């Protein structure tokens, strides 16, 4: 992975604000779209921007953008760094992800859990209809949007879904030699290495695990490996 990008560094129309998290495969940054001042999440991937996995990923981005589903985070752009790494940016309004919410407050109420599950399920269903899978649904990829100050009270908490296709992108860049993602949210077929077994049910399984977790404040499976 290339060195950390400094505050104010420009990638396309985006200005880096700070590093959020980083590992050997990707680095997540808080950034701002220069033209609109919109807050966004920008990810730099340790993949070849000329390679087939990245081109396939960008094709999926285009399909999702054309779909325009309100629960699927809006992609604002993509490109490559001067060092030859791929990057993509998504709109991210003020709020917090589900993982943060669970650490802060424990289990959700039944109403909160059903609201989140319905929104995420609708987004997954819409993506599946155009043959795009998520493959790495986790609490970190589910995001609660904070209502604007002075906005009227809503019957539900708006939710956004991030991370479509990222696991497939990174596994492709690694030539399939390693699983990418959090194994505690993976469906059994993801451990076999047979990609043709992976389908919409894979995402539905992960969502069911998350619903169990948000209602019970505990994951259904526990193991050392």
PDB file of N, CA and C in Angstrom, residues 17-77:
ATOM      1  N   UNK A  17      -9.354  14.815   3.518  1.00  0.00           N
ATOM      2  CA  UNK A  17      -9.430  15.475   4.822  1.00  0.00           C
ATOM      3  C   UNK A  17      -8.676  14.701   5.896  1.00  0.00           C
ATOM      4  N   UNK A  18      -8.926  13.384   6.001  1.00  0.00           N
ATOM      5  CA  UNK A  18      -8.210  12.596   7.005  1.00  0.00           C
ATOM      6  C   UNK A  18      -8.366  11.116   6.684  1.00  0.00           C
ATOM      7  N   UNK A  19      -7.417  10.326   7.204  1.00  0.00           N
ATOM      8  CA  UNK A  19      -7.477   8.872   7.071  1.00  0.00           C
ATOM      9  C   UNK A  19      -8.459   8.310   8.090  1.00  0.00           C
ATOM     10  N   UNK A  20      -9.346   7.413   7.641  1.00  0.00           N
ATOM     11  CA  UNK A  20     -10.297   6.769   8.537  1.00  0.00           C
ATOM     12  C   UNK A  20      -9.805   5.397   8.992  1.00  0.00           C
ATOM     13  N   UNK A  21      -9.352   4.585   8.042  1.00  0.00           N
ATOM     14  CA  UNK A  21      -8.826   3.264   8.365  1.00  0.00           C
ATOM     15  C   UNK A  21      -7.990   2.781   7.187  1.00  0.00           C
ATOM     16  N   UNK A  22      -7.154   1.779   7.473  1.00  0.00           N
ATOM     17  CA  UNK A  22      -6.216   1.348   6.444  1.00  0.00           C
ATOM     18  C   UNK A  22      -5.761  -0.076   6.715  1.00  0.00           C
ATOM     19  N   UNK A  23      -5.614  -0.875   5.636  1.00  0.00           N
ATOM     20  CA  UNK A  23      -4.952  -2.167   5.731  1.00  0.00           C
ATOM     21  C   UNK A  23      -4.163  -2.383   4.438  1.00  0.00           C
ATOM     22  N   UNK A  24      -3.682  -3.582   4.216  1.00  0.00           N
ATOM     23  CA  UNK A  24      -2.849  -3.813   3.050  1.00  0.00           C
ATOM     24  C   UNK A  24      -3.580  -3.765   1.727  1.00  0.00           C
ATOM     25  N   UNK A  25      -4.916  -3.818   1.766  1.00  0.00           N
ATOM     26  CA  UNK A  25      -5.700  -3.885   0.537  1.00  0.00           C
ATOM     27  C   UNK A  25      -6.388  -2.581   0.185  1.00  0.00           C
ATOM     28  N   UNK A  26      -6.698  -1.762   1.171  1.00  0.00           N
ATOM     29  CA  UNK A  26      -7.442  -0.538   0.906  1.00  0.00           C
ATOM     30  C   UNK A  26      -7.252   0.462   2.041  1.00  0.00           C
ATOM     31  N   UNK A  27      -7.441   1.721   1.712  1.00  0.00           N
ATOM     32  CA  UNK A  27      -7.380   2.792   2.701  1.00  0.00           C
ATOM     33  C   UNK A  27      -8.607   3.667   2.515  1.00  0.00           C
ATOM     34  N   UNK A  28      -9.318   3.947   3.616  1.00  0.00           N
ATOM     35  CA  UNK A  28     -10.530   4.750   3.571  1.00  0.00           C
ATOM     36  C   UNK A  28     -10.236   6.151   4.105  1.00  0.00           C
ATOM     37  N   UNK A  29     -10.692   7.154   3.376  1.00  0.00           N
ATOM     38  CA  UNK A  29     -10.464   8.539   3.765  1.00  0.00           C
ATOM     39  C   UNK A  29     -11.787   9.295   3.830  1.00  0.00           C
ATOM     40  N   UNK A  30     -11.863  10.232   4.757  1.00  0.00           N
ATOM     41  CA  UNK A  30     -12.894  11.258   4.683  1.00  0.00           C
ATOM     42  C   UNK A  30     -12.390  12.307   3.710  1.00  0.00           C
ATOM     43  N   UNK A  31     -13.237  12.710   2.784  1.00  0.00           N
ATOM     44  CA  UNK A  31     -12.827  13.658   1.750  1.00  0.00           C
ATOM     45  C   UNK A  31     -13.978  14.602   1.446  1.00  0.00           C
ATOM     46  N   UNK A  32     -13.715  15.553   0.571  1.00  0.00           N
ATOM     47  CA  UNK A  32     -14.737  16.514   0.175  1.00  0.00           C
ATOM     48  C   UNK A  32     -14.690  16.706  -1.332  1.00  0.00           C
ATOM     49  N   UNK A  33     -15.885  16.716  -1.940  1.00  0.00           N
ATOM     50  CA  UNK A  33     -15.970  17.024  -3.360  1.00  0.00           C
ATOM     51  C   UNK A  33     -15.780  18.522  -3.524  1.00  0.00           C
ATOM     52  N   UNK A  34     -14.738  18.891  -4.250  1.00  0.00           N
ATOM     53  CA  UNK A  34     -14.338  20.295  -4.314  1.00  0.00           C
ATOM     54  C   UNK A  34     -15.420  21.165  -4.936  1.00  0.00           C
ATOM     55  N   UNK A  35     -16.056  20.692  -5.989  1.00  0.00           N
ATOM     56  CA  UNK A  35     -17.027  21.514  -6.691  1.00  0.00           C
ATOM     57  C   UNK A  35     -18.297  21.777  -5.909  1.00  0.00           C
ATOM     58  N   UNK A  36     -18.735  20.782  -5.128  1.00  0.00           N
ATOM     59  CA  UNK A  36     -20.016  20.897  -4.423  1.00  0.00           C
ATOM     60  C   UNK A  36     -19.875  20.991  -2.911  1.00  0.00           C
ATOM     61  N   UNK A  37     -18.666  20.780  -2.403  1.00  0.00           N
ATOM     62  CA  UNK A  37     -18.405  20.754  -0.954  1.00  0.00           C
ATOM     63  C   UNK A  37     -19.139  19.608  -0.259  1.00  0.00           C
ATOM     64  N   UNK A  38     -19.521  18.585  -1.014  1.00  0.00           N
ATOM     65  CA  UNK A  38     -20.193  17.439  -0.410  1.00  0.00           C
ATOM     66  C   UNK A  38     -19.180  16.559   0.305  1.00  0.00           C
ATOM     67  N   UNK A  39     -19.542  16.109   1.502  1.00  0.00           N
ATOM     68  CA  UNK A  39     -18.705  15.167   2.224  1.00  0.00           C
ATOM     69  C   UNK A  39     -18.783  13.802   1.559  1.00  0.00           C
ATOM     70  N   UNK A  40     -17.664  13.104   1.543  1.00  0.00           N
ATOM     71  CA  UNK A  40     -17.669  11.802   0.890  1.00  0.00           C
ATOM     72  C   UNK A  40     -16.678  10.854   1.551  1.00  0.00           C
ATOM     73  N   UNK A  41     -16.828   9.591   1.228  1.00  0.00           N
ATOM     74  CA  UNK A  41     -15.906   8.532   1.639  1.00  0.00           C
ATOM     75  C   UNK A  41     -15.119   8.136   0.399  1.00  0.00           C
ATOM     76  N   UNK A  42     -13.806   8.287   0.461  1.00  0.00           N
ATOM     77  CA  UNK A  42     -12.950   7.944  -0.672  1.00  0.00           C
ATOM     78  C   UNK A  42     -12.072   6.778  -0.274  1.00  0.00           C
ATOM     79  N   UNK A  43     -12.042   5.751  -1.120  1.00  0.00           N
ATOM     80  CA  UNK A  43     -11.251   4.554  -0.849  1.00  0.00           C
ATOM     81  C   UNK A  43     -10.191   4.392  -1.926  1.00  0.00           C
ATOM     82  N   UNK A  44      -8.956   4.210  -1.490  1.00  0.00           N
ATOM     83  CA  UNK A  44      -7.856   3.885  -2.388  1.00  0.00           C
ATOM     84  C   UNK A  44      -7.616   2.382  -2.282  1.00  0.00           C
ATOM     85  N   UNK A  45      -7.678   1.695  -3.423  1.00  0.00           N
ATOM     86  CA  UNK A  45      -7.537   0.241  -3.452  1.00  0.00           C
ATOM     87  C   UNK A  45      -6.147  -0.145  -3.943  1.00  0.00           C
ATOM     88  N   UNK A  46      -5.579  -1.158  -3.329  1.00  0.00           N
ATOM     89  CA  UNK A  46      -4.276  -1.666  -3.755  1.00  0.00           C
ATOM     90  C   UNK A  46      -4.472  -2.657  -4.900  1.00  0.00           C
ATOM     91  N   UNK A  47      -5.021  -2.144  -6.001  1.00  0.00           N
ATOM     92  CA  UNK A  47      -5.280  -2.961  -7.187  1.00  0.00           C
ATOM     93  C   UNK A  47      -4.819  -2.200  -8.426  1.00  0.00           C
ATOM     94  N   UNK A  48      -4.611  -2.947  -9.498  1.00  0.00           N
ATOM     95  CA  UNK A  48      -4.168  -2.373 -10.762  1.00  0.00           C
ATOM     96  C   UNK A  48      -5.358  -1.710 -11.466  1.00  0.00           C
ATOM     97  N   UNK A  49      -5.311  -0.403 -11.725  1.00  0.00           N
ATOM     98  CA  UNK A  49      -6.449   0.246 -12.390  1.00  0.00           C
ATOM     99  C   UNK A  49      -6.639  -0.167 -13.841  1.00  0.00           C
ATOM    100  N   UNK A  50      -5.678  -0.884 -14.388  1.00  0.00           N
ATOM    101  CA  UNK A  50      -5.822  -1.389 -15.759  1.00  0.00           C
ATOM    102  C   UNK A  50      -6.240  -2.849 -15.790  1.00  0.00           C
ATOM    103  N   UNK A  51      -6.362  -3.462 -14.616  1.00  0.00           N
ATOM    104  CA  UNK A  51      -6.672  -4.881 -14.545  1.00  0.00           C
ATOM    105  C   UNK A  51      -8.152  -5.174 -14.708  1.00  0.00           C
ATOM    106  N   UNK A  52      -8.452  -6.427 -15.023  1.00  0.00           N
ATOM    107  CA  UNK A  52      -9.839  -6.844 -15.252  1.00  0.00           C
ATOM    108  C   UNK A  52     -10.713  -6.700 -14.016  1.00  0.00           C
ATOM    109  N   UNK A  53     -10.217  -7.039 -12.783  1.00  0.00           N
ATOM    110  CA  UNK A  53     -11.079  -6.866 -11.600  1.00  0.00           C
ATOM    111  C   UNK A  53     -11.558  -5.432 -11.413  1.00  0.00           C
ATOM    112  N   UNK A  54     -10.672  -4.452 -11.642  1.00  0.00           N
ATOM    113  CA  UNK A  54     -11.070  -3.059 -11.485  1.00  0.00           C
ATOM    114  C   UNK A  54     -12.042  -2.642 -12.577  1.00  0.00           C
ATOM    115  N   UNK A  55     -11.838  -3.071 -13.799  1.00  0.00           N
ATOM    116  CA  UNK A  55     -12.752  -2.716 -14.888  1.00  0.00           C
ATOM    117  C   UNK A  55     -14.141  -3.305 -14.637  1.00  0.00           C
ATOM    118  N   UNK A  56     -14.185  -4.512 -14.112  1.00  0.00           N
ATOM    119  CA  UNK A  56     -15.470  -5.135 -13.774  1.00  0.00           C
ATOM    120  C   UNK A  56     -16.147  -4.372 -12.643  1.00  0.00           C
ATOM    121  N   UNK A  57     -15.356  -3.970 -11.649  1.00  0.00           N
ATOM    122  CA  UNK A  57     -15.886  -3.205 -10.521  1.00  0.00           C
ATOM    123  C   UNK A  57     -16.474  -1.882 -11.001  1.00  0.00           C
ATOM    124  N   UNK A  58     -15.781  -1.193 -11.894  1.00  0.00           N
ATOM    125  CA  UNK A  58     -16.285   0.075 -12.417  1.00  0.00           C
ATOM    126  C   UNK A  58     -17.566  -0.132 -13.224  1.00  0.00           C
ATOM    127  N   UNK A  59     -17.658  -1.271 -13.906  1.00  0.00           N
ATOM    128  CA  UNK A  59     -18.895  -1.577 -14.621  1.00  0.00           C
ATOM    129  C   UNK A  59     -20.059  -1.728 -13.650  1.00  0.00           C
ATOM    130  N   UNK A  60     -19.813  -2.405 -12.515  1.00  0.00           N
ATOM    131  CA  UNK A  60     -20.849  -2.544 -11.489  1.00  0.00           C
ATOM    132  C   UNK A  60     -21.221  -1.178 -10.919  1.00  0.00           C
ATOM    133  N   UNK A  61     -20.218  -0.309 -10.702  1.00  0.00           N
ATOM    134  CA  UNK A  61     -20.497   1.044 -10.223  1.00  0.00           C
ATOM    135  C   UNK A  61     -21.432   1.768 -11.187  1.00  0.00           C
ATOM    136  N   UNK A  62     -21.158   1.632 -12.477  1.00  0.00           N
ATOM    137  CA  UNK A  62     -21.999   2.286 -13.472  1.00  0.00           C
ATOM    138  C   UNK A  62     -23.421   1.763 -13.457  1.00  0.00           C
ATOM    139  N   UNK A  63     -23.583   0.450 -13.289  1.00  0.00           N
ATOM    140  CA  UNK A  63     -24.921  -0.130 -13.225  1.00  0.00           C
ATOM    141  C   UNK A  63     -25.684   0.371 -12.003  1.00  0.00           C
ATOM    142  N   UNK A  64     -25.006   0.416 -10.869  1.00  0.00           N
ATOM    143  CA  UNK A  64     -25.664   0.884  -9.655  1.00  0.00           C
ATOM    144  C   UNK A  64     -26.014   2.364  -9.749  1.00  0.00           C
ATOM    145  N   UNK A  65     -25.127   3.138 -10.385  1.00  0.00           N
ATOM    146  CA  UNK A  65     -25.405   4.562 -10.543  1.00  0.00           C
ATOM    147  C   UNK A  65     -26.628   4.770 -11.434  1.00  0.00           C
ATOM    148  N   UNK A  66     -26.713   3.983 -12.504  1.00  0.00           N
ATOM    149  CA  UNK A  66     -27.875   4.076 -13.393  1.00  0.00           C
ATOM    150  C   UNK A  66     -29.146   3.633 -12.677  1.00  0.00           C
ATOM    151  N   UNK A  67     -29.017   2.661 -11.775  1.00  0.00           N
ATOM    152  CA  UNK A  67     -30.173   2.203 -11.003  1.00  0.00           C
ATOM    153  C   UNK A  67     -30.715   3.330 -10.122  1.00  0.00           C
ATOM    154  N   UNK A  68     -29.820   4.090  -9.506  1.00  0.00           N
ATOM    155  CA  UNK A  68     -30.230   5.250  -8.713  1.00  0.00           C
ATOM    156  C   UNK A  68     -31.077   4.914  -7.506  1.00  0.00           C
ATOM    157  N   UNK A  69     -30.782   3.791  -6.844  1.00  0.00           N
ATOM    158  CA  UNK A  69     -31.590   3.421  -5.683  1.00  0.00           C
ATOM    159  C   UNK A  69     -31.254   4.327  -4.504  1.00  0.00           C
ATOM    160  N   UNK A  70     -32.262   4.846  -3.791  1.00  0.00           N
ATOM    161  CA  UNK A  70     -31.992   5.826  -2.722  1.00  0.00           C
ATOM    162  C   UNK A  70     -31.224   5.266  -1.535  1.00  0.00           C
ATOM    163  N   UNK A  71     -31.198   3.956  -1.358  1.00  0.00           N
ATOM    164  CA  UNK A  71     -30.497   3.363  -0.219  1.00  0.00           C
ATOM    165  C   UNK A  71     -29.052   3.001  -0.586  1.00  0.00           C
ATOM    166  N   UNK A  72     -28.727   2.908  -1.855  1.00  0.00           N
ATOM    167  CA  UNK A  72     -27.365   2.579  -2.278  1.00  0.00           C
ATOM    168  C   UNK A  72     -26.569   3.870  -2.389  1.00  0.00           C
ATOM    169  N   UNK A  73     -25.472   3.945  -1.640  1.00  0.00           N
ATOM    170  CA  UNK A  73     -24.663   5.163  -1.609  1.00  0.00           C
ATOM    171  C   UNK A  73     -24.261   5.583  -3.019  1.00  0.00           C
ATOM    172  N   UNK A  74     -24.342   6.889  -3.269  1.00  0.00           N
ATOM    173  CA  UNK A  74     -24.067   7.429  -4.598  1.00  0.00           C
ATOM    174  C   UNK A  74     -22.568   7.487  -4.861  1.00  0.00           C
ATOM    175  N   UNK A  75     -22.140   6.870  -5.960  1.00  0.00           N
ATOM    176  CA  UNK A  75     -20.742   6.973  -6.372  1.00  0.00           C
ATOM    177  C   UNK A  75     -20.532   8.305  -7.067  1.00  0.00           C
ATOM    178  N   UNK A  76     -19.532   9.064  -6.619  1.00  0.00           N
ATOM    179  CA  UNK A  76     -19.275  10.403  -7.155  1.00  0.00           C
ATOM    180  C   UNK A  76     -18.129  10.439  -8.149  1.00  0.00           C
ATOM    181  N   UNK A  77     -17.377   9.368  -8.259  1.00  0.00           N
ATOM    182  CA  UNK A  77     -16.268   9.354  -9.200  1.00  0.00           C
ATOM    183  C   UNK A  77     -15.272   8.262  -8.874  1.00  0.00           C
TER     184      UNK A  77
END
